[in-house]
Tab-separated table of C-alpha atoms in Angstrom:
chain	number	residue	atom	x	y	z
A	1	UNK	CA	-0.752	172.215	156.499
A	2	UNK	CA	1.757	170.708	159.044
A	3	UNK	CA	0.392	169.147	161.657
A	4	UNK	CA	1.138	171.708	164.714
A	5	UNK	CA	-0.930	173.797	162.714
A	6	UNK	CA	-3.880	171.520	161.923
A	7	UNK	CA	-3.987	170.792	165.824
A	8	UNK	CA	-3.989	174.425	166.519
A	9	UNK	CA	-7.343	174.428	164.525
A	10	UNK	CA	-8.947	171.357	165.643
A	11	UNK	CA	-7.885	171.020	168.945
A	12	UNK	CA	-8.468	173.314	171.979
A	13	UNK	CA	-5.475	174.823	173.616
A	14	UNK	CA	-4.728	173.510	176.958
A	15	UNK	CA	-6.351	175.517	179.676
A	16	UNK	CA	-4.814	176.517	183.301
A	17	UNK	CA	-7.049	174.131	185.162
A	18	UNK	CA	-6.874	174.954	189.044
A	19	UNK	CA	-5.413	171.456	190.368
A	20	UNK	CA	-2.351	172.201	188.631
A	21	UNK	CA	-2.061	175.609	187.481
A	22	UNK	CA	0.650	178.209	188.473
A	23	UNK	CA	-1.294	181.811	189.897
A	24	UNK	CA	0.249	185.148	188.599
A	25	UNK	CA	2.202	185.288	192.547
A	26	UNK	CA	3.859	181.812	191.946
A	27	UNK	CA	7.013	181.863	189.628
A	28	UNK	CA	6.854	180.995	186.442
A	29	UNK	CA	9.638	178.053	186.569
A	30	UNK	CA	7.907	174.694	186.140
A	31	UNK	CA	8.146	172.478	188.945
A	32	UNK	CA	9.763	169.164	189.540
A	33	UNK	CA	8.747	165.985	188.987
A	34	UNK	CA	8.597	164.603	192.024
A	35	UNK	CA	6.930	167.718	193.330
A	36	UNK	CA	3.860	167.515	190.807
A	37	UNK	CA	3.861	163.658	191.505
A	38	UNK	CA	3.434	164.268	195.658
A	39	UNK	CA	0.626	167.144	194.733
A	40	UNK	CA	-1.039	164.791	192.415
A	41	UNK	CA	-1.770	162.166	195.834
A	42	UNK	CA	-4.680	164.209	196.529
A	43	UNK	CA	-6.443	162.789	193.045
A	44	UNK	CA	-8.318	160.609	195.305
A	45	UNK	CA	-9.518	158.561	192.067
A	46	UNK	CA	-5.576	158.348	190.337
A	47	UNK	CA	-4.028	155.005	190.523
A	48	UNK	CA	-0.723	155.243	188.941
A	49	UNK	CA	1.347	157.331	187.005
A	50	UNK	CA	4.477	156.649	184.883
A	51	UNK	CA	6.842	158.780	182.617
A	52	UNK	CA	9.403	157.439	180.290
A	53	UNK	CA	11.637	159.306	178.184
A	54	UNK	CA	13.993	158.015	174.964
A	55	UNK	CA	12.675	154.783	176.234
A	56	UNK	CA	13.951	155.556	180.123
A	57	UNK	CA	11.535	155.651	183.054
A	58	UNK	CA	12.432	159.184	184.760
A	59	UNK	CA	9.522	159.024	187.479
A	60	UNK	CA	6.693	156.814	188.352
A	61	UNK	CA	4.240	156.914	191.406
A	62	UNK	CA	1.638	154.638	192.699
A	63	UNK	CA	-0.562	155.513	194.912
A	64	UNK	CA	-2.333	154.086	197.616
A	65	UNK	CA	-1.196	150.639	197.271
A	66	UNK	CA	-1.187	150.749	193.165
A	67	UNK	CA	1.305	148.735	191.874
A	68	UNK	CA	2.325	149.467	188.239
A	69	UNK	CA	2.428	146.267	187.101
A	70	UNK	CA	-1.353	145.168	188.055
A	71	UNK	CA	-3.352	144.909	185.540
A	72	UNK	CA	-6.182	147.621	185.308
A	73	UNK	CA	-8.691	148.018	182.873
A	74	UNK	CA	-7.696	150.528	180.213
A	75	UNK	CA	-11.512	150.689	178.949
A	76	UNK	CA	-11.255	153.013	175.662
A	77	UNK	CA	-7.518	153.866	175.657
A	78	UNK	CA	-7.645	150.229	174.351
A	79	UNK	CA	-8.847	151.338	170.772
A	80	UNK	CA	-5.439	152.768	170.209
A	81	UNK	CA	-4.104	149.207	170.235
A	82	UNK	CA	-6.811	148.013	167.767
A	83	UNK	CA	-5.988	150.670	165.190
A	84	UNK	CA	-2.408	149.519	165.782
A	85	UNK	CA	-3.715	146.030	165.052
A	86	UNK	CA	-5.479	147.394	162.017
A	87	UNK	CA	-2.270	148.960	160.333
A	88	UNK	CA	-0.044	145.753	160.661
A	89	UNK	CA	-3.386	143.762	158.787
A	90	UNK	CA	-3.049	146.351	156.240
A	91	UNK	CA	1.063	145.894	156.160
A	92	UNK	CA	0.312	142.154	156.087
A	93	UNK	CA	-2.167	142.887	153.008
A	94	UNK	CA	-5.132	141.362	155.085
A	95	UNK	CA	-6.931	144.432	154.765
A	96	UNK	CA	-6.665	146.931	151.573
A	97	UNK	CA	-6.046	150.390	153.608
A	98	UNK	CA	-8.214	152.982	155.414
A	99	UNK	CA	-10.552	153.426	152.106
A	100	UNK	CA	-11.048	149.793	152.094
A	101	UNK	CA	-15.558	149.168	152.549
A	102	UNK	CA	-16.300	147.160	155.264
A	103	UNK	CA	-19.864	146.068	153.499
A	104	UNK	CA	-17.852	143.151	151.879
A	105	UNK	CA	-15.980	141.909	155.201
A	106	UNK	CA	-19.142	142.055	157.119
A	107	UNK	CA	-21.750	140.856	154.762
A	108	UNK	CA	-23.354	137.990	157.071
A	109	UNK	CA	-23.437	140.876	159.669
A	110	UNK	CA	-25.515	143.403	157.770
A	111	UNK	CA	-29.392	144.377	158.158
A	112	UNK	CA	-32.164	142.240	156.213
A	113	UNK	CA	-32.668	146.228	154.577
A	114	UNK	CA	-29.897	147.933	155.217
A	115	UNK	CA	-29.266	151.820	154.636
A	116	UNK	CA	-27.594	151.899	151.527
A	117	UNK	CA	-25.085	154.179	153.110
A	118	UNK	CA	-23.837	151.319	155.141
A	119	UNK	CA	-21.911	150.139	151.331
A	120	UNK	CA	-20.011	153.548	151.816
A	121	UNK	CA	-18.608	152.955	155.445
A	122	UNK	CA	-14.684	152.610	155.265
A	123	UNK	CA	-12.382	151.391	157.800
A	124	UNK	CA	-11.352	154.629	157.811
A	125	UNK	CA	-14.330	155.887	158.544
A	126	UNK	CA	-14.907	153.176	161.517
A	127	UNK	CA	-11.411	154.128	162.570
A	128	UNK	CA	-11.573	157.987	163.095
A	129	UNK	CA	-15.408	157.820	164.269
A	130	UNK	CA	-17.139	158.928	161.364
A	131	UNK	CA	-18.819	155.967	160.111
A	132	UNK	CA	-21.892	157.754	160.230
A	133	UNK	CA	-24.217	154.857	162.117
A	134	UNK	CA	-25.543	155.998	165.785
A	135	UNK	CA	-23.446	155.767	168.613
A	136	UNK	CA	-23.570	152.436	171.008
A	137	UNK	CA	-21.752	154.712	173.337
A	138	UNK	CA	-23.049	157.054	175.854
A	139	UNK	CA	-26.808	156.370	176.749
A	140	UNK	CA	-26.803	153.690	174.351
A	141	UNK	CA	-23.533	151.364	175.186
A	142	UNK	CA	-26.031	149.005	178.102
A	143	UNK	CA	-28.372	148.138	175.064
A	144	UNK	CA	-25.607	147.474	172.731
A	145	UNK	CA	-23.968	144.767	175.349
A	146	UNK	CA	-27.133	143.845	176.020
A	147	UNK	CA	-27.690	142.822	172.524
A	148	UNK	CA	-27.407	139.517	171.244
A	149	UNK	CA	-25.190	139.724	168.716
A	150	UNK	CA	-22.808	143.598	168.762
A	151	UNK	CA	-22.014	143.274	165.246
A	152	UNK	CA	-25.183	143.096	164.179
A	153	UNK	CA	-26.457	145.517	166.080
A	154	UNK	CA	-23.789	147.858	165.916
A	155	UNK	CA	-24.633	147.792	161.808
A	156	UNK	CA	-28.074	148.135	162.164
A	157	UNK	CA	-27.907	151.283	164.179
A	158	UNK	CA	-29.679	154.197	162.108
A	159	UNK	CA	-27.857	156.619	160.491
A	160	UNK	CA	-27.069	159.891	162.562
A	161	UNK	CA	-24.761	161.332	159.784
A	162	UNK	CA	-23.350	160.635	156.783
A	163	UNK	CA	-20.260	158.191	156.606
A	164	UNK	CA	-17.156	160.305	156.677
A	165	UNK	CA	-19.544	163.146	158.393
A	166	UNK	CA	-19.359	164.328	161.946
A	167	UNK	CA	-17.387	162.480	164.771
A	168	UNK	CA	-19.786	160.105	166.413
A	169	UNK	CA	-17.772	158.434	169.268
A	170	UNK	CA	-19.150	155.138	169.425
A	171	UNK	CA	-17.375	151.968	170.955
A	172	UNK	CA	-19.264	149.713	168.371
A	173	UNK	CA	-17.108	151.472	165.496
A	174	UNK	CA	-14.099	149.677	167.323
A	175	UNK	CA	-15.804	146.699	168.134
A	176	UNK	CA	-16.632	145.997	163.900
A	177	UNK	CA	-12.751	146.518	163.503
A	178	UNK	CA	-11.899	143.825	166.192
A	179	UNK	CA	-14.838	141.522	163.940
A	180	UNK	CA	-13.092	141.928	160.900
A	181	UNK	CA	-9.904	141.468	162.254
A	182	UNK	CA	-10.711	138.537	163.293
A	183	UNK	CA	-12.202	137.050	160.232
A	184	UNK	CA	-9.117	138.460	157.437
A	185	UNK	CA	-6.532	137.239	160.663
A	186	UNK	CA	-8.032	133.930	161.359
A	187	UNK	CA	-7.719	133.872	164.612
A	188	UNK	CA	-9.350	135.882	167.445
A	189	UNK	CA	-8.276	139.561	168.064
A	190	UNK	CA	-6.125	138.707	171.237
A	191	UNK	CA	-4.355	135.983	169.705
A	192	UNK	CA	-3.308	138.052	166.738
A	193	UNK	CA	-2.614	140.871	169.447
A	194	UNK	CA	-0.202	138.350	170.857
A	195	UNK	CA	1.422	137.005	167.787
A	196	UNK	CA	1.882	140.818	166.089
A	197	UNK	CA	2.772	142.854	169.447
A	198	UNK	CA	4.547	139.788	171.256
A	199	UNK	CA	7.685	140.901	169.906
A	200	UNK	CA	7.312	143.802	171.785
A	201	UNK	CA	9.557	143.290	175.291
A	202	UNK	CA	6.798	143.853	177.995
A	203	UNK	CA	3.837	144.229	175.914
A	204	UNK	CA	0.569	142.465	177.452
A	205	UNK	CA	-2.643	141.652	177.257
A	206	UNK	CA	-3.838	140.140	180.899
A	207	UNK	CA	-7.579	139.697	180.475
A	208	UNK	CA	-10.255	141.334	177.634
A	209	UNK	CA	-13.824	140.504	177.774
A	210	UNK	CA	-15.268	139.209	174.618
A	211	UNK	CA	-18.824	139.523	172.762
A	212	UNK	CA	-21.662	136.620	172.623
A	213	UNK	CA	-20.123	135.334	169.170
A	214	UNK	CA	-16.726	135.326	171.075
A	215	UNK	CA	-15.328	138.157	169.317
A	216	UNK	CA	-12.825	140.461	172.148
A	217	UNK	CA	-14.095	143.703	172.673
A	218	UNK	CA	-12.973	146.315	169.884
A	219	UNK	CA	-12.095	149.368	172.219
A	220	UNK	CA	-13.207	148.390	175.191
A	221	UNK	CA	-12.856	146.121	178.565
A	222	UNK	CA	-8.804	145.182	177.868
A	223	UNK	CA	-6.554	144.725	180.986
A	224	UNK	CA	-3.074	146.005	180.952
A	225	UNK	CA	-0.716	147.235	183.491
A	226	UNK	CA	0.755	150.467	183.254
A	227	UNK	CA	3.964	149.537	182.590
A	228	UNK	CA	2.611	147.546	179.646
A	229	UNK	CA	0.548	150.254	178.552
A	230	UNK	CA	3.863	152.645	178.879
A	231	UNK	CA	5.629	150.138	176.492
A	232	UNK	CA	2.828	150.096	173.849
A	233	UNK	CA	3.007	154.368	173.890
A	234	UNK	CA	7.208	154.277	173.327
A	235	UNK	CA	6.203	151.832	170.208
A	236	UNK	CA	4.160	154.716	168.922
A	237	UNK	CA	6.845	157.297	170.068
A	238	UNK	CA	9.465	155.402	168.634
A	239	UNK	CA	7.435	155.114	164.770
A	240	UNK	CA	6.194	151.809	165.481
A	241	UNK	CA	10.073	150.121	166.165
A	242	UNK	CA	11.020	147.908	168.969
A	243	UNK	CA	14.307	149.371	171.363
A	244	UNK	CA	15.952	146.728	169.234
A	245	UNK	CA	14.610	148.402	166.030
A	246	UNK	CA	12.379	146.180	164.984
A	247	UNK	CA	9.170	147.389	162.932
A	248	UNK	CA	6.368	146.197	164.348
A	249	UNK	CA	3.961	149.205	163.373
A	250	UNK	CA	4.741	150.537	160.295
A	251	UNK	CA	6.279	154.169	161.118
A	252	UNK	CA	3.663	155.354	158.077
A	253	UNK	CA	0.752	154.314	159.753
A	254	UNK	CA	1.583	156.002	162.786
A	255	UNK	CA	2.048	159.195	161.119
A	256	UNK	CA	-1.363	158.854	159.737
A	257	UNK	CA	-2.744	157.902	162.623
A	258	UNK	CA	-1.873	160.936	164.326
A	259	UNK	CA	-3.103	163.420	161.938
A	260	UNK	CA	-5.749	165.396	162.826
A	261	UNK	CA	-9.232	163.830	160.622
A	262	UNK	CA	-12.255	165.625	162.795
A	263	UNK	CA	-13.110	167.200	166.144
A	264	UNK	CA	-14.559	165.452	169.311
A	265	UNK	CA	-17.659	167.796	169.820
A	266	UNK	CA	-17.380	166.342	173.606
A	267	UNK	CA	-14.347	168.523	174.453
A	268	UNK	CA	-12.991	169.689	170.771
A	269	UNK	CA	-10.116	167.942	170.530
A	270	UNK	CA	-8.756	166.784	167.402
A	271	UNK	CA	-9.468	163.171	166.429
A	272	UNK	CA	-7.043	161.085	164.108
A	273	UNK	CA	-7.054	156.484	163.945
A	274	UNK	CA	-8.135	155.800	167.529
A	275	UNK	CA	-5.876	158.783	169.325
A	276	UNK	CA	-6.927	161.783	170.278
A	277	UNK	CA	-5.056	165.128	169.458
A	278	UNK	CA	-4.429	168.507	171.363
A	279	UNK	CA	-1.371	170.471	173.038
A	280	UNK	CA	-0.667	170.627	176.194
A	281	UNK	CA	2.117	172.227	177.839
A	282	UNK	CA	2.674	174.003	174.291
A	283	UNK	CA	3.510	170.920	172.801
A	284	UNK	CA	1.841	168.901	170.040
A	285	UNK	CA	0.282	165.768	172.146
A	286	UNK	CA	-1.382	162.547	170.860
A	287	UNK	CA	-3.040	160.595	173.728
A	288	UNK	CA	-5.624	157.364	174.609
A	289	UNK	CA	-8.133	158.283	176.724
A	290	UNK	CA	-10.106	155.673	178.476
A	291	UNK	CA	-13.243	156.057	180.937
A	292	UNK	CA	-12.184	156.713	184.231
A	293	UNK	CA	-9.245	158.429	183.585
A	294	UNK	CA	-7.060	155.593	181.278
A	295	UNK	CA	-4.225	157.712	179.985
A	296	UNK	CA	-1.481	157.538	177.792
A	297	UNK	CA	0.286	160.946	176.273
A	298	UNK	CA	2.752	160.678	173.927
A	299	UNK	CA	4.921	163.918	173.099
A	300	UNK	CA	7.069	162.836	170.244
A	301	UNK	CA	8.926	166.280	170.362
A	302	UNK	CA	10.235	165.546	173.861
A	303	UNK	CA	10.728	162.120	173.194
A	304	UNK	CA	8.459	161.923	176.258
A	305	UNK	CA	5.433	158.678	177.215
A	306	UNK	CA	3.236	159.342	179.957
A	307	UNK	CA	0.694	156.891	181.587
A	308	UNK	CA	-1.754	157.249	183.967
A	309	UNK	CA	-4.251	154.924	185.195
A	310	UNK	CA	-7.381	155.366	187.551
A	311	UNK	CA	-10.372	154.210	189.509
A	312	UNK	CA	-12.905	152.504	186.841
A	313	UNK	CA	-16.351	153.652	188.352
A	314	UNK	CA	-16.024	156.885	187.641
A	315	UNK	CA	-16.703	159.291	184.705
A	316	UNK	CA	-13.592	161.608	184.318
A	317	UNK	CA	-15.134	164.004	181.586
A	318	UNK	CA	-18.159	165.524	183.265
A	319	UNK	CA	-16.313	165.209	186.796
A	320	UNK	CA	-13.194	167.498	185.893
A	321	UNK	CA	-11.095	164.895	186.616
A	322	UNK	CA	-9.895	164.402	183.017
A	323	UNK	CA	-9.068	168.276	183.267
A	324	UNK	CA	-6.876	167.753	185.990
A	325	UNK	CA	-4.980	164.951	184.196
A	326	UNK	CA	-4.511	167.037	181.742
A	327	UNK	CA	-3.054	169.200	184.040
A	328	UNK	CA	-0.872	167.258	185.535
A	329	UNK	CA	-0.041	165.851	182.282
A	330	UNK	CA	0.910	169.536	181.183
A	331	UNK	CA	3.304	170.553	184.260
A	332	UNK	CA	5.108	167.044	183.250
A	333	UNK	CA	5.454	167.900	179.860
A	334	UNK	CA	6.547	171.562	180.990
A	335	UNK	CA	9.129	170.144	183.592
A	336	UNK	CA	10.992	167.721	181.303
A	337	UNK	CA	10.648	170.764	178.552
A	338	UNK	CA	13.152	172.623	181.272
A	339	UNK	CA	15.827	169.706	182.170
């Protein structure tokens, strides 16, 4: 199965929403950029908005005094960068590969009892969202912070599923990879961040909020500008290679990354290593999604990156205002699809 057609089953098609969607009296040719970019002002919550393709900005907006090279917290679009992170440790042969058990790496972490399904968790598992342990998202994320220790608790979370079962978003699955990153690395997850993407022209970190053990936030609480955050997606769109073709990711992980491996029950959308997976704008899209609205698309068969940052007090899920990103996303995706 290809994977155009495994999105077609896991993932939702992209729906008309109204902010952006053409009626049956309004012609059928997509509209410009800069048009879609002036009607997307009136997104009171939408900070910024960038799209680069073949490595090329072709239009960027901020609004209401947004600059595109402030820093703005990317919130859960950031676990895209730690299963980045996680592929170079397993290029570097600090970690095994995805079917690696995290039991071993996290030993001094685990319950006094544990579930003996916690021997069966993979990175894999913790990477895609099916480790199987309840979520420390959601209802449950202010306990989890307000834990002592996150790794701890995070591990000693009951069992909702069986690991490699259902999707069970949960931050704290990200959060174990950034603690065992840290201890195969040797140093803490930004500072290998920095030493593995720094080659990357543009690429950075400005500020991520770390745990009581002083572990950075796996998925969670990262600060990056847009244009940073544009620069990490064109990695990704380029197979993991620099402009000046240098392999930073290696192009094989991407690929996995991006295949479909179980469905968000939140909005059905496919689910692959830390990206999310539909179409929009009948294209194949893999994109970060971040509370609030943190966006990144990438649309590999246009050659196309889009970014879009937001307001961080807001839900965007429950709102419709991830819908209308989408949206907007789509009529961007449709428009370069015509030039």
């Amino acid at each position: 199965m290809d994977r155009r057609t495994a999105l077609a089953l896991l993932a939702t098609a992209a729906t008309p929403w109204p902010a952006f969607a053409q009626t049956p009296t309004e012609p059928a040719t997509p509209r410009p950029l800069p048009d879609l970019l002036d009607e997307a002002e009136r997104l009171t919550s939408l900070k910024t908005v960038l799209v680069m393709r073949g490595g090329e900005t072709i239009a960027e907006r901020g609004y209401r005094g947004n600059s595109l090279t402030a820093p703005t917290n990317i919130k859960s679009a950031s676990k895209s960068i730690v299963s980045a992170m996680v592929g170079i440790a397993i290029d570097r042969k600090l970690l095994q590969g995805p079917d690696q058990k995290i039991a071993p790496l996290l030993r001094a972490d685990l319950p006094a009892k544990p579930d003996p399904r916690i021997e069966d968790i993979t990175i894999g598992n913790l990477l895609s969202m099916q480790a199987g342990l309840g979520r420390t998202s959601g209802p449950n994320y202010g306990r989890w912070v307000s834990s002592r220790n996150w790794v701890r608790t995070a591990l000693a979370m009951p069992f909702d599923d069986e690991p490699g079962g259902s999707m069970l978003y949960s931050t704290g699955s990200t959060h174990l990879l950034s603690a065992i990153l840290t201890r195969v690395g040797g140093k803490s997850t930004l500072a290998l961040a920095r030493d593995w993407l720094g080659p990357l022209d543009g690429f950075r970190i400005a500020a991520w909020d770390r745990d009581p053990q002083g572990i950075y936030v796996g998925g969670n609480q990262m600060a990056m500008s847009a244009r940073s955050l544009g620069t990490f997606g064109e990695l990704y769109r380029n197979s993991g290679k620099t402009p000046e073709g240098r392999q930073i990711v290696p192009a094989a992980w991407v690929e996995q990354s991006w295949q479909p491996r179980t469905t968000s029950r939140f909005n059905g959308d496919g689910y692959g290593y830390g990206w999310f997976l539909r179409e929009l704008g009948e294209r194949p899209v893999s994109y970060a999604w971040g509370y609030g609205g943190q966006m990144l698309y990438i649309v590999p068969s246009l050659e196309l990156t889009i970014v879009m940052t937001s307001a961080e007090d807001n839900p965007s899920a429950r709102t419709g205002y991830r819908d209308d990103l989408h949206a907007l996303a789509s009529g961007i995706i449709e428009a370069t699809a015509a030039t």
